[in-house]
Every structure is written in C-alpha cells, then in structure tokens.
Coordinates of C-alpha atoms in Angstrom, one line a residue:
M1 CA 41.9 54.7 -45.9
P2 CA 39.8 52.6 -48.0
R3 CA 40.8 49.6 -45.8
R4 CA 39.5 51.4 -43.1
A5 CA 36.1 51.7 -45.0
G6 CA 36.0 47.8 -45.8
A7 CA 36.1 47.0 -42.1
A8 CA 33.0 48.4 -41.5
A9 CA 31.7 44.9 -41.5
R10 CA 32.9 45.1 -38.0
P11 CA 30.8 46.2 -35.1
G12 CA 31.9 49.7 -34.5
A13 CA 34.2 50.0 -37.8
A14 CA 31.8 52.1 -40.0
V15 CA 31.5 54.7 -36.9
T16 CA 35.0 55.3 -37.0
A17 CA 35.1 55.5 -40.9
A18 CA 32.5 57.8 -41.0
A19 CA 33.9 60.1 -38.6
L20 CA 37.3 59.8 -40.3
S21 CA 35.7 61.1 -43.5
L22 CA 34.0 64.1 -42.4
P23 CA 34.0 67.1 -44.9
L24 CA 36.5 70.1 -44.1
A25 CA 35.7 73.5 -44.1
G26 CA 37.0 73.9 -47.6
G27 CA 34.8 71.5 -48.9
R28 CA 36.9 69.0 -49.6
A29 CA 37.5 65.4 -47.4
A30 CA 40.1 65.6 -45.3
L31 CA 41.8 62.2 -46.1
P32 CA 40.9 61.4 -50.1
P33 CA 40.0 57.5 -51.0
A34 CA 43.4 55.8 -52.6
P35 CA 43.0 53.9 -55.6
A36 CA 41.5 50.4 -54.9
R37 CA 43.6 47.4 -55.3
P38 CA 42.7 44.7 -58.2
G39 CA 40.2 42.2 -56.6
P40 CA 36.2 42.3 -56.6
A41 CA 35.8 43.1 -52.6
R42 CA 38.4 45.9 -52.8
R43 CA 36.7 47.3 -56.1
R44 CA 33.5 47.4 -54.2
V45 CA 34.5 48.8 -51.3
H46 CA 36.1 51.7 -53.7
R47 CA 33.1 52.3 -55.1
A48 CA 30.8 52.6 -51.5
G49 CA 32.9 55.3 -50.6
P50 CA 32.6 57.5 -47.8
Q51 CA 28.9 58.6 -48.4
A52 CA 28.0 54.8 -47.8
A53 CA 30.2 55.0 -44.5
R54 CA 28.4 57.8 -43.2
S55 CA 25.3 55.7 -44.0
T56 CA 26.1 52.6 -42.6
A57 CA 27.2 54.7 -39.4
R58 CA 23.5 55.9 -39.3
L59 CA 22.0 52.5 -39.8
A60 CA 23.9 50.7 -37.3
P61 CA 22.2 49.1 -34.7
C62 CA 23.2 50.5 -31.3
P63 CA 23.3 47.9 -27.9
P64 CA 20.0 48.4 -25.9
R65 CA 20.8 50.6 -22.6
P66 CA 18.2 50.1 -20.3
E67 CA 16.2 53.2 -19.1
P68 CA 17.0 54.5 -15.8
A69 CA 13.6 54.8 -15.0
A70 CA 12.4 51.4 -16.0
A71 CA 15.4 49.9 -13.9
G72 CA 14.4 51.9 -10.7
R73 CA 10.9 50.6 -11.2
E74 CA 12.1 46.9 -11.5
A75 CA 14.3 47.3 -8.4
A76 CA 11.9 48.9 -6.3
M77 CA 9.2 46.3 -7.6
S78 CA 11.4 43.3 -6.2
L79 CA 12.1 45.0 -3.1
L80 CA 8.5 45.6 -2.6
S81 CA 8.0 42.0 -3.6
A82 CA 10.6 41.1 -0.4
L83 CA 9.6 43.8 2.0
V84 CA 5.8 43.1 1.7
P85 CA 5.6 39.4 3.0
L86 CA 8.2 40.0 5.5
L87 CA 6.1 42.8 6.8
R88 CA 3.0 40.3 7.0
V89 CA 4.4 37.9 8.5
Y90 CA 6.1 39.6 11.3
R91 CA 2.8 41.8 11.7
I92 CA 0.6 38.4 12.2
G93 CA 3.8 36.9 14.6
L94 CA 3.6 39.9 16.9
L95 CA -0.4 39.7 17.1
V96 CA 0.1 36.3 18.2
I97 CA 3.0 36.9 20.5
L98 CA 0.4 39.9 22.2
H99 CA -2.3 37.5 22.3
Q100 CA -0.2 35.2 24.0
L101 CA 1.0 37.3 26.6
R102 CA -2.6 38.4 27.4
R103 CA -3.5 35.3 28.4
R104 CA -0.6 34.3 30.3
L105 CA -1.3 37.9 32.2
L106 CA -5.0 37.0 33.0
F107 CA -4.0 33.5 34.5
L108 CA -6.0 32.0 31.3
R109 CA -3.3 29.3 30.4
P110 CA -1.1 28.2 33.6
R111 CA 2.6 27.0 32.4
C112 CA 2.4 23.7 32.5
P113 CA 2.9 20.8 30.8
P114 CA 0.2 20.4 28.4
A115 CA -1.0 16.7 28.8
A116 CA -1.3 14.6 31.7
V117 CA -2.2 10.8 31.7
S118 CA -5.0 8.9 33.0
P119 CA -5.6 8.4 36.7
Q120 CA -4.2 4.8 36.7
T121 CA -0.9 5.6 35.4
S122 CA -0.5 9.1 36.8
A123 CA 1.8 7.9 39.7
Q124 CA 4.4 6.7 37.0
S125 CA 4.7 10.0 35.3
P126 CA 6.5 13.2 36.5
V127 CA 3.3 15.1 35.3
G128 CA 1.1 13.4 37.6
A129 CA -1.9 14.6 39.5
A130 CA -0.2 17.7 40.1
S131 CA -0.9 19.0 36.6
L132 CA -3.6 21.5 35.5
S133 CA -3.9 20.5 32.3
P134 CA -6.4 18.0 30.8
V135 CA -6.7 14.5 31.7
F136 CA -6.7 12.2 28.6
P137 CA -7.8 8.3 28.2
T138 CA -4.6 5.8 27.9
Q139 CA -3.9 5.0 24.4
N140 CA -2.6 1.3 25.1
G141 CA -2.1 -0.9 21.6
K142 CA -2.1 2.2 19.5
V143 CA 0.3 3.6 17.1
A144 CA 1.3 6.8 16.1
I145 CA 4.1 8.3 14.0
V146 CA 5.3 11.7 14.4
T147 CA 7.3 13.7 11.8
G148 CA 10.2 15.7 13.7
G149 CA 9.8 14.0 16.4
A150 CA 13.3 14.3 17.8
K151 CA 13.2 17.9 19.3
G152 CA 11.0 21.3 19.9
I153 CA 7.3 20.6 19.6
G154 CA 7.7 17.3 17.8
Y155 CA 9.7 15.9 20.8
Q156 CA 6.9 17.0 23.3
T157 CA 4.5 15.4 21.5
V158 CA 6.1 11.8 21.2
K159 CA 7.0 12.2 24.6
H160 CA 3.2 12.6 25.9
L161 CA 1.8 10.1 23.4
A162 CA 4.0 7.5 24.7
R163 CA 3.5 8.3 28.6
L164 CA 0.0 7.6 27.5
G165 CA 0.8 4.2 26.3
M166 CA 1.1 4.7 22.7
H167 CA 3.8 3.1 20.4
V168 CA 5.4 6.0 18.6
I169 CA 7.4 6.2 15.4
I170 CA 9.6 9.4 15.3
A171 CA 10.0 9.9 11.7
G172 CA 13.2 12.3 11.2
N173 CA 16.2 12.9 9.1
S174 CA 19.0 12.7 11.5
E175 CA 19.8 9.3 13.1
N176 CA 21.9 10.8 15.6
E177 CA 18.9 13.3 17.2
G178 CA 16.3 10.5 16.7
Q179 CA 18.2 7.9 18.6
E180 CA 19.3 10.2 21.5
A181 CA 15.5 11.4 21.8
V182 CA 14.2 7.9 22.1
R183 CA 16.9 7.4 25.1
K184 CA 15.8 10.2 26.9
I185 CA 12.1 9.5 26.8
Q186 CA 12.9 5.5 27.4
E187 CA 14.8 6.8 30.3
E188 CA 11.6 7.8 31.8
A189 CA 10.3 4.6 32.3
L190 CA 7.1 5.1 30.0
T191 CA 4.7 2.6 29.4
G192 CA 4.4 3.1 25.6
K193 CA 7.4 2.0 23.5
V194 CA 9.2 4.8 21.3
E195 CA 11.4 4.0 18.2
F196 CA 13.3 5.8 15.2
L197 CA 12.9 5.5 11.6
Y198 CA 14.9 8.1 9.1
C199 CA 12.6 9.8 6.6
D200 CA 14.1 12.5 4.9
L201 CA 11.1 14.5 3.8
A202 CA 12.8 16.4 1.1
S203 CA 13.4 13.5 -0.6
M204 CA 10.2 11.7 -2.5
K205 CA 12.7 8.5 -2.2
S206 CA 13.3 8.7 1.0
I207 CA 9.4 9.2 1.9
R208 CA 8.7 6.1 -0.1
Q209 CA 11.3 3.9 1.8
F210 CA 10.2 5.1 5.3
V211 CA 6.6 3.6 4.2
Q212 CA 8.2 0.8 2.9
R213 CA 9.9 0.4 6.6
F214 CA 6.9 0.8 8.4
R215 CA 4.7 -1.4 6.5
A216 CA 7.3 -4.3 7.1
K217 CA 6.3 -4.0 10.6
N218 CA 2.8 -5.2 10.0
C219 CA 1.1 -3.0 12.6
P220 CA -1.6 -0.6 12.5
L221 CA -1.3 3.2 12.6
H222 CA -4.1 5.5 14.4
V223 CA -2.3 8.8 14.4
L224 CA 0.2 10.6 12.2
V225 CA 1.2 14.0 13.0
N226 CA 2.5 16.1 10.3
N227 CA 4.7 18.2 12.7
A228 CA 8.3 18.6 10.8
G229 CA 8.9 22.0 9.0
V230 CA 11.7 24.7 7.8
M231 CA 10.8 28.4 8.3
M232 CA 12.5 31.5 6.2
V233 CA 15.5 29.4 5.1
P234 CA 17.3 31.3 2.2
E235 CA 16.2 29.9 -1.6
R236 CA 17.2 26.6 -1.9
K237 CA 16.1 23.4 -3.6
T238 CA 15.1 20.1 -2.3
E239 CA 16.5 16.7 -3.6
D240 CA 13.6 16.8 -6.3
G241 CA 14.2 20.3 -7.2
F242 CA 11.4 21.9 -5.3
E243 CA 11.6 24.9 -3.1
E244 CA 12.3 23.8 0.1
H245 CA 9.3 25.5 2.0
F246 CA 7.0 24.2 -0.5
G247 CA 8.6 20.9 -1.0
L248 CA 9.4 19.8 2.5
N249 CA 6.7 21.6 4.7
Y250 CA 3.9 20.8 2.5
L251 CA 4.7 18.6 -0.8
G252 CA 6.8 15.9 1.4
H253 CA 3.7 15.4 4.1
F254 CA 1.2 15.3 1.2
L255 CA 2.8 12.2 -0.3
L256 CA 3.7 10.8 3.3
T257 CA 0.2 11.1 4.3
N258 CA -1.5 9.6 1.0
L259 CA 1.0 6.5 1.2
L260 CA -0.2 5.8 4.7
L261 CA -3.7 6.4 3.9
D262 CA -4.8 3.0 3.3
T263 CA -2.9 1.9 6.6
L264 CA -4.8 4.2 8.7
K265 CA -8.1 3.7 7.2
Q266 CA -7.6 0.0 7.8
S267 CA -7.1 1.0 11.7
G268 CA -9.8 3.2 12.5
T269 CA -12.9 2.3 13.5
H270 CA -16.9 3.7 13.7
S271 CA -16.2 4.6 17.8
H272 CA -12.1 5.2 17.3
N273 CA -11.4 7.2 13.9
A274 CA -7.9 7.4 12.6
R275 CA -6.5 10.8 13.0
I276 CA -4.6 12.6 11.1
I277 CA -3.0 16.2 12.7
T278 CA -1.2 18.3 10.5
V279 CA 0.7 21.4 12.3
S280 CA 0.4 24.5 10.0
S281 CA 1.0 28.3 11.4
A282 CA -0.9 31.7 12.1
T283 CA 1.3 33.1 8.7
H284 CA -1.2 31.0 6.8
Y285 CA -3.6 34.3 7.0
V286 CA -1.4 35.9 5.5
G287 CA -0.2 33.6 2.8
E288 CA -1.3 33.8 -0.7
L289 CA -1.1 30.6 -3.1
H290 CA 0.8 30.9 -6.4
L291 CA -0.9 28.4 -8.6
N292 CA 1.5 29.3 -11.6
D293 CA 4.6 29.8 -9.4
L294 CA 4.5 27.2 -6.5
Q295 CA 8.2 26.9 -6.6
S296 CA 8.6 31.0 -6.0
R297 CA 10.7 31.3 -8.9
C298 CA 9.8 34.5 -10.2
S299 CA 10.5 36.1 -6.8
Y300 CA 11.6 34.2 -3.8
S301 CA 10.9 35.9 -0.4
P302 CA 11.7 33.4 2.5
H303 CA 8.8 34.7 4.7
G304 CA 6.2 34.5 1.4
A305 CA 7.3 31.2 0.8
Y306 CA 6.6 30.0 4.5
A307 CA 3.5 31.2 4.6
Q308 CA 2.6 29.7 1.2
S309 CA 3.6 26.3 2.4
K310 CA 1.3 26.9 5.7
L311 CA -1.4 27.8 3.9
A312 CA -1.2 24.7 1.3
L313 CA -1.2 22.1 4.7
V314 CA -4.6 24.1 5.5
L315 CA -5.8 23.3 2.0
F316 CA -4.8 19.9 1.8
T317 CA -6.1 19.2 5.2
Y318 CA -9.5 20.4 4.4
R319 CA -9.5 18.9 0.8
L320 CA -8.7 15.4 2.6
Q321 CA -11.2 15.5 5.1
H322 CA -13.6 16.1 2.1
L323 CA -12.2 13.1 0.3
L324 CA -12.5 11.0 3.6
T325 CA -16.0 11.8 4.5
A326 CA -17.4 11.1 0.6
N327 CA -15.8 7.9 1.0
G328 CA -16.8 7.0 3.9
S329 CA -13.7 6.1 5.9
H330 CA -13.2 6.1 9.4
V331 CA -10.5 8.4 9.5
T332 CA -10.3 12.4 10.4
A333 CA -8.0 15.2 9.6
N334 CA -7.8 18.6 11.4
V335 CA -4.8 21.1 11.2
V336 CA -3.3 22.7 14.3
D337 CA -1.8 26.1 15.2
P338 CA 0.9 26.0 18.0
G339 CA 1.3 29.4 18.3
V340 CA 4.9 31.2 18.6
V341 CA 6.8 28.8 20.4
N342 CA 10.7 28.7 21.5
T343 CA 12.1 26.6 19.4
D344 CA 15.4 26.1 17.0
L345 CA 13.3 27.2 13.9
Y346 CA 14.3 30.7 14.4
K347 CA 18.0 29.9 13.2
H348 CA 17.1 31.7 9.7
V349 CA 15.7 34.8 10.8
F350 CA 17.3 38.2 11.2
W351 CA 20.0 38.7 13.7
V352 CA 17.9 41.4 15.8
I353 CA 14.9 39.1 16.1
K354 CA 17.3 36.5 17.2
V355 CA 18.5 39.1 20.0
A356 CA 15.0 40.1 20.7
K357 CA 13.8 36.4 20.9
W358 CA 16.8 35.7 23.3
M359 CA 15.5 38.1 25.6
T360 CA 12.0 38.1 25.5
A361 CA 10.8 34.2 25.0
W362 CA 10.6 33.3 28.6
L363 CA 7.5 36.0 28.5
F364 CA 6.1 36.2 25.0
F365 CA 6.9 32.5 23.6
K366 CA 5.1 29.3 24.7
T367 CA 7.1 26.4 25.8
P368 CA 7.4 23.7 23.4
E369 CA 5.3 21.7 26.0
E370 CA 3.0 24.6 25.5
G371 CA 3.0 24.2 21.8
A372 CA 2.7 20.7 21.1
S373 CA -0.5 20.9 24.0
T374 CA -3.1 21.3 20.5
S375 CA -1.6 18.7 18.5
I376 CA -1.8 16.1 21.4
Y377 CA -5.5 17.5 22.3
A378 CA -6.2 16.9 18.6
A379 CA -4.4 13.4 18.5
V380 CA -6.3 11.8 21.8
S381 CA -9.3 14.1 23.0
P382 CA -12.4 12.1 23.2
E383 CA -13.9 15.8 22.4
M384 CA -12.3 15.3 18.8
E385 CA -13.8 12.0 18.2
G386 CA -15.3 11.8 14.9
A387 CA -14.9 15.5 14.4
G388 CA -12.6 16.6 11.1
G389 CA -11.9 19.7 8.5
C390 CA -11.2 22.0 12.0
Y391 CA -8.4 24.4 12.6
L392 CA -7.4 24.0 16.2
Y393 CA -5.8 26.9 18.2
N394 CA -5.7 26.5 21.9
E395 CA -7.5 23.7 21.7
T396 CA -10.3 25.5 20.4
R397 CA -11.8 25.5 17.1
T398 CA -11.1 28.5 15.2
K399 CA -12.2 30.1 11.6
S400 CA -8.9 29.9 9.6
A401 CA -8.2 32.4 6.4
D402 CA -11.0 32.8 4.2
V403 CA -8.9 32.0 1.4
A404 CA -8.7 28.4 2.9
Y405 CA -12.2 27.7 2.7
D406 CA -12.1 28.2 -1.3
E407 CA -13.4 24.2 -2.4
E408 CA -12.1 25.5 -6.2
L409 CA -8.4 26.3 -4.8
Q410 CA -7.9 23.0 -2.8
R411 CA -9.3 21.1 -5.6
R412 CA -6.7 22.5 -7.9
L413 CA -3.8 22.4 -5.5
W414 CA -4.8 18.7 -4.7
T415 CA -4.2 17.8 -8.4
E416 CA -1.3 19.6 -8.7
S417 CA 0.3 18.0 -5.7
C418 CA -0.6 14.8 -7.4
K419 CA 1.5 15.5 -10.5
M420 CA 4.3 16.8 -8.7
V421 CA 5.0 13.9 -6.5
G422 CA 3.8 11.0 -8.9
I423 CA 0.8 9.3 -7.5
S424 CA -2.7 9.2 -9.0
D425 CA -5.4 11.5 -8.3
E426 CA -8.2 9.8 -7.3
S427 CA -10.1 12.8 -5.8
S428 CA -11.2 13.7 -9.5
R429 CA -13.8 11.0 -9.5
V430 CA -15.4 12.6 -5.9
P431 CA -17.3 15.9 -6.4

C-alpha cells in the first residue's frame, strides 16, 4: 500500500490513497503501511504515511466546474446579441415595405421605369415618351463606373445611364455575368458604350488592379456608383481577413473611391461636378458601429454586421463630402437608399422570409428598375448639381440616422479605415 500512497503525485491518486486509509470502527487502519523498501524516495513516502495522503487529498485542486447560473446567463446573452439585431432589421424592413405599399396604393409612385432619356433620343429607347418618370439630359461623353452592375439594381443603373449616352464600366467579380450584362444592354442599340472590368471588392489586391486597368484607358471619370454588396451572409472572411459585410460592402468601396478620387477631381468642373453615389440601406437606422470590434469577432450576427456596414457607408459619405468641400474639389458625394427591392440579395435569409417574399414581392417590393431610380437621379439630375452630403430616398433628400451626423465618429472611422486598407490618412490635416 505505500506504493499507492506514493502515486499521489499523479492527478487523482491522492484521493484514492486517502480513501484506502480511512480508519475502521475499532480505531485501527484498514491496511497498515508495509515496510518501506530501501531508497530515499521510498523512505520519504513511508514517513509521510496515511495522514499526509489525507492532507494531500484535502489540498489537491479540483478542475473548475462552470456554474449553471453563469453558463445560463452567457447562453442567454449570446442569444440576445443575435436576436436583437435580427428584430431591429426586420422591423425597419417592415416599416419600409408598409411605406412603399402606401405610396403604391395612393398612386403616388406608378410602377414604371425610372429614367427616360431626353427628347432627342427618346425615339431610340423602349422607354420613350410614354414613360411617366423624369426626363434627364443626355450624358454624351461622360464616363461612369458602377460596382455590381451585372444584375439587380446595378444592372438597371448601368442600362439607364447608357441610354443617356454615357460610357459605363461594370465593375464585378463574375466575368460571365458581366459579359452577359454587356451583351444584353448592347442589344438594345443604345447610344452609350458598356464594358466589363473584373473587380473583386473582397480583395484589396483586385481593387488596386482594377484601378490600374482603368487608369490605363486614359479616360475621365464623371460618375462613380458604389452599388455592390452582400446581405446577411454567414460568418466568413474576405481574402484580407475582414468580416465579409464590413470588408466588401464598406472597406472595398472605401478603398476604390479613394484610389479613383484624383481622376474624379480632374474630371469635375465648376459647372459640372463629378459625382460619387454610394448605395446604403434603411437598415443603417438600426445599425451600431463598434469601433473596438468592427470585424464582429466578439459576437457575430449577420443582421447586425449588415446594418453596421450600411451605417459605415453613410458615415463615410458625410466625411468624404466634408473633405471634398474643404479642399475645394469639384466632386460631390451622396448616399442613396433604394428601399426594399426584389433582388437576389435575399438568398441568405430564413426560408420563411424567402417564401413570404416569393408570394408577396409583386405587391410589397420595388422592382430593380424602381430601386435604381434614386441612384440614377443622384448621378444625372440637374437638381443635384453641386449638392453633396445628402441622404436620398425616393429621389428626395431625407434625414439619416442621428448617429451618422456625429463628426467625431466619422473622423475616427475614416482614420481606422485608412489603416485597414493601407492608405495614407490625408484627412488628418483637415479640421
């Protein structure tokens, strides 16, 4: 039995030794210790005896056990952190849908294509004079870039800008979809030119390569539409390790805009400013910007991450306009809200939402053409000449979330974004 007492150095062995040396009713030990074998180690164990084994058993640390109450609180907080953004996003989405339905039922917004060309070219367009939407002036000789222009809102934006005579470059991450969009638009015998250039907004390297290819064309840039985005995707990272909503929706456009800014400044004039249009969403009203956790590492919610990226786009636009104004640049920056639009962005939502959308989208949702109308308005409307720092919804200037006007938050986000994408922060010299 001394050999078992000597095993107290192993985890749990001390408890076994103590259990075997409990006294019996007669006062004698159940198993008296045997004589120790020669050797200093054995003599030390023999001298320790059962009493030391019992002492070791009392002092041996036990593995920590999570308290049921603490574990329950942690699980509840985790569930709450995912549930609250979800409820906020769907609540604001429902309010927008109800507003769209009200406008439709009151015939305040007929379902028609959003942009007709000027009378000089209306005969060449299927939209033509029958359209009840605004008539915008031709844009011959002007150049535009539209991210995500191969489908959805972006495709309609490209198509209508091309109808107005613009040279439009689709920036997208799918060569097949991009070339197919170019072919379909060109089949309509438009006056403008449309082409595709590859650009993956989830890759800083791809964005820089796109800008290099564009600059090689030696053409001006009058309109940049930051339209592309993802919505409520499962937790995953971009090529550069950023959370995908924040990395693609926001940081990708942040870097692209900054790299193209010199070309935009050179293309804008006093009477015809170059224009930057960034597509956000009503979800920015319920978004929260966590400067200490922009990558949503602490607690990931696809709804919260999406709303944060859309809020970041509004903050970015306001800060950008402040810098452009301070530098006296002939460039304006505005942010648009397309509303709730029937596009492919909903492929990651719950199946119940997918079914409800499939059944009711014809009534409650805007068409991609209607969703593109505000982007087109911001890009070419004479009413927006020289106007920047606006939040536009249904071609109307609207108040954004209160937090979006926080200039200190705008500045801190801009500085942090510059560090993330690896560009110099020239805004530090601007008050």
